[in-house]
Amino acid sequence: MGRDTESSSGEMDRPAGPLSRLEVDVDLGFALFFLFLLCFFLLVTMIRCAQMVRDPYGSISTSTYQEEQITN
């Protein structure tokens, strides 16, 4: 009798049938999407930081650090 209750509770956790190729677990889909999004932003940030380290003044316009010409 103890075995019947253990096997029936284990069967309830499993899906009724095998998932077809088009069926996707919604929670897994959201988790993978946000993981991909996080990795994408990490990659973009790493590339941007590498560009800033390589050429720190390249992204600043020249008018911000040149002296203004004074006309009398």
PDB file of C-alpha atoms in Angstrom:
ATOM      1  CA  MET A   1       0.000   0.000   0.000  1.00  0.00           C
ATOM      2  CA  GLY A   2       2.881   2.364   0.723  1.00  0.00           C
ATOM      3  CA  ARG A   3       4.332   1.696  -2.717  1.00  0.00           C
ATOM      4  CA  ASP A   4       1.085   2.611  -4.463  1.00  0.00           C
ATOM      5  CA  THR A   5       0.934   6.044  -2.856  1.00  0.00           C
ATOM      6  CA  GLU A   6       4.597   6.740  -3.650  1.00  0.00           C
ATOM      7  CA  SER A   7       4.258   5.751  -7.289  1.00  0.00           C
ATOM      8  CA  SER A   8       1.007   7.649  -7.767  1.00  0.00           C
ATOM      9  CA  SER A   9       2.461  10.854  -6.297  1.00  0.00           C
ATOM     10  CA  GLY A  10       5.516  10.492  -8.538  1.00  0.00           C
ATOM     11  CA  GLU A  11       3.300  10.090 -11.575  1.00  0.00           C
ATOM     12  CA  MET A  12       1.384  13.249 -10.742  1.00  0.00           C
ATOM     13  CA  ASP A  13       4.560  15.331 -10.970  1.00  0.00           C
ATOM     14  CA  ARG A  14       5.327  14.178 -14.503  1.00  0.00           C
ATOM     15  CA  PRO A  15       3.479  15.532 -17.542  1.00  0.00           C
ATOM     16  CA  ALA A  16       0.776  13.281 -18.937  1.00  0.00           C
ATOM     17  CA  GLY A  17       2.648  12.575 -22.155  1.00  0.00           C
ATOM     18  CA  PRO A  18       5.900  13.464 -23.803  1.00  0.00           C
ATOM     19  CA  LEU A  19       6.153  17.102 -24.831  1.00  0.00           C
ATOM     20  CA  SER A  20       5.994  17.648 -28.543  1.00  0.00           C
ATOM     21  CA  ARG A  21       8.691  19.703 -30.238  1.00  0.00           C
ATOM     22  CA  LEU A  22       6.470  22.791 -30.388  1.00  0.00           C
ATOM     23  CA  GLU A  23       5.432  22.741 -26.726  1.00  0.00           C
ATOM     24  CA  VAL A  24       7.688  24.759 -24.426  1.00  0.00           C
ATOM     25  CA  ASP A  25       7.554  25.066 -20.674  1.00  0.00           C
ATOM     26  CA  VAL A  26       6.513  28.686 -20.061  1.00  0.00           C
ATOM     27  CA  ASP A  27       8.631  29.164 -16.932  1.00  0.00           C
ATOM     28  CA  LEU A  28      11.684  27.743 -18.673  1.00  0.00           C
ATOM     29  CA  GLY A  29      11.025  29.993 -21.658  1.00  0.00           C
ATOM     30  CA  PHE A  30      10.885  33.122 -19.498  1.00  0.00           C
ATOM     31  CA  ALA A  31      14.004  32.087 -17.594  1.00  0.00           C
ATOM     32  CA  LEU A  32      15.961  31.429 -20.786  1.00  0.00           C
ATOM     33  CA  PHE A  33      14.761  34.685 -22.336  1.00  0.00           C
ATOM     34  CA  PHE A  34      15.876  36.774 -19.366  1.00  0.00           C
ATOM     35  CA  LEU A  35      19.156  34.853 -19.166  1.00  0.00           C
ATOM     36  CA  PHE A  36      19.773  35.636 -22.844  1.00  0.00           C
ATOM     37  CA  LEU A  37      18.840  39.289 -22.266  1.00  0.00           C
ATOM     38  CA  LEU A  38      21.189  39.529 -19.282  1.00  0.00           C
ATOM     39  CA  CYS A  39      24.058  37.980 -21.252  1.00  0.00           C
ATOM     40  CA  PHE A  40      23.388  40.357 -24.150  1.00  0.00           C
ATOM     41  CA  PHE A  41      23.558  43.431 -21.890  1.00  0.00           C
ATOM     42  CA  LEU A  42      26.704  42.059 -20.244  1.00  0.00           C
ATOM     43  CA  LEU A  43      28.339  41.614 -23.657  1.00  0.00           C
ATOM     44  CA  VAL A  44      27.344  45.132 -24.766  1.00  0.00           C
ATOM     45  CA  THR A  45      28.692  46.586 -21.515  1.00  0.00           C
ATOM     46  CA  MET A  46      31.982  44.706 -21.858  1.00  0.00           C
ATOM     47  CA  ILE A  47      32.433  45.935 -25.436  1.00  0.00           C
ATOM     48  CA  ARG A  48      31.616  49.515 -24.428  1.00  0.00           C
ATOM     49  CA  CYS A  49      34.056  49.404 -21.504  1.00  0.00           C
ATOM     50  CA  ALA A  50      36.796  47.974 -23.733  1.00  0.00           C
ATOM     51  CA  GLN A  51      36.244  50.810 -26.212  1.00  0.00           C
ATOM     52  CA  MET A  52      36.432  53.391 -23.418  1.00  0.00           C
ATOM     53  CA  VAL A  53      39.674  51.895 -22.083  1.00  0.00           C
ATOM     54  CA  ARG A  54      41.212  51.759 -25.553  1.00  0.00           C
ATOM     55  CA  ASP A  55      40.254  55.333 -26.540  1.00  0.00           C
ATOM     56  CA  PRO A  56      38.918  57.341 -23.576  1.00  0.00           C
ATOM     57  CA  TYR A  57      38.624  60.674 -25.405  1.00  0.00           C
ATOM     58  CA  GLY A  58      37.231  59.312 -28.656  1.00  0.00           C
ATOM     59  CA  SER A  59      33.590  59.496 -27.612  1.00  0.00           C
ATOM     60  CA  ILE A  60      33.812  63.047 -26.240  1.00  0.00           C
ATOM     61  CA  SER A  61      33.203  65.835 -28.718  1.00  0.00           C
ATOM     62  CA  THR A  62      36.129  68.194 -29.198  1.00  0.00           C
ATOM     63  CA  SER A  63      34.102  71.248 -28.188  1.00  0.00           C
ATOM     64  CA  THR A  64      33.837  70.068 -24.583  1.00  0.00           C
ATOM     65  CA  TYR A  65      37.553  70.062 -23.833  1.00  0.00           C
ATOM     66  CA  GLN A  66      38.871  72.763 -26.172  1.00  0.00           C
ATOM     67  CA  GLU A  67      39.146  76.306 -24.943  1.00  0.00           C
ATOM     68  CA  GLU A  68      36.565  78.700 -26.200  1.00  0.00           C
ATOM     69  CA  GLN A  69      37.813  81.405 -28.482  1.00  0.00           C
ATOM     70  CA  ILE A  70      37.317  84.844 -26.988  1.00  0.00           C
ATOM     71  CA  THR A  71      36.452  87.530 -29.498  1.00  0.00           C
ATOM     72  CA  ASN A  72      36.787  91.174 -28.510  1.00  0.00           C
TER      73      ASN A  72
END
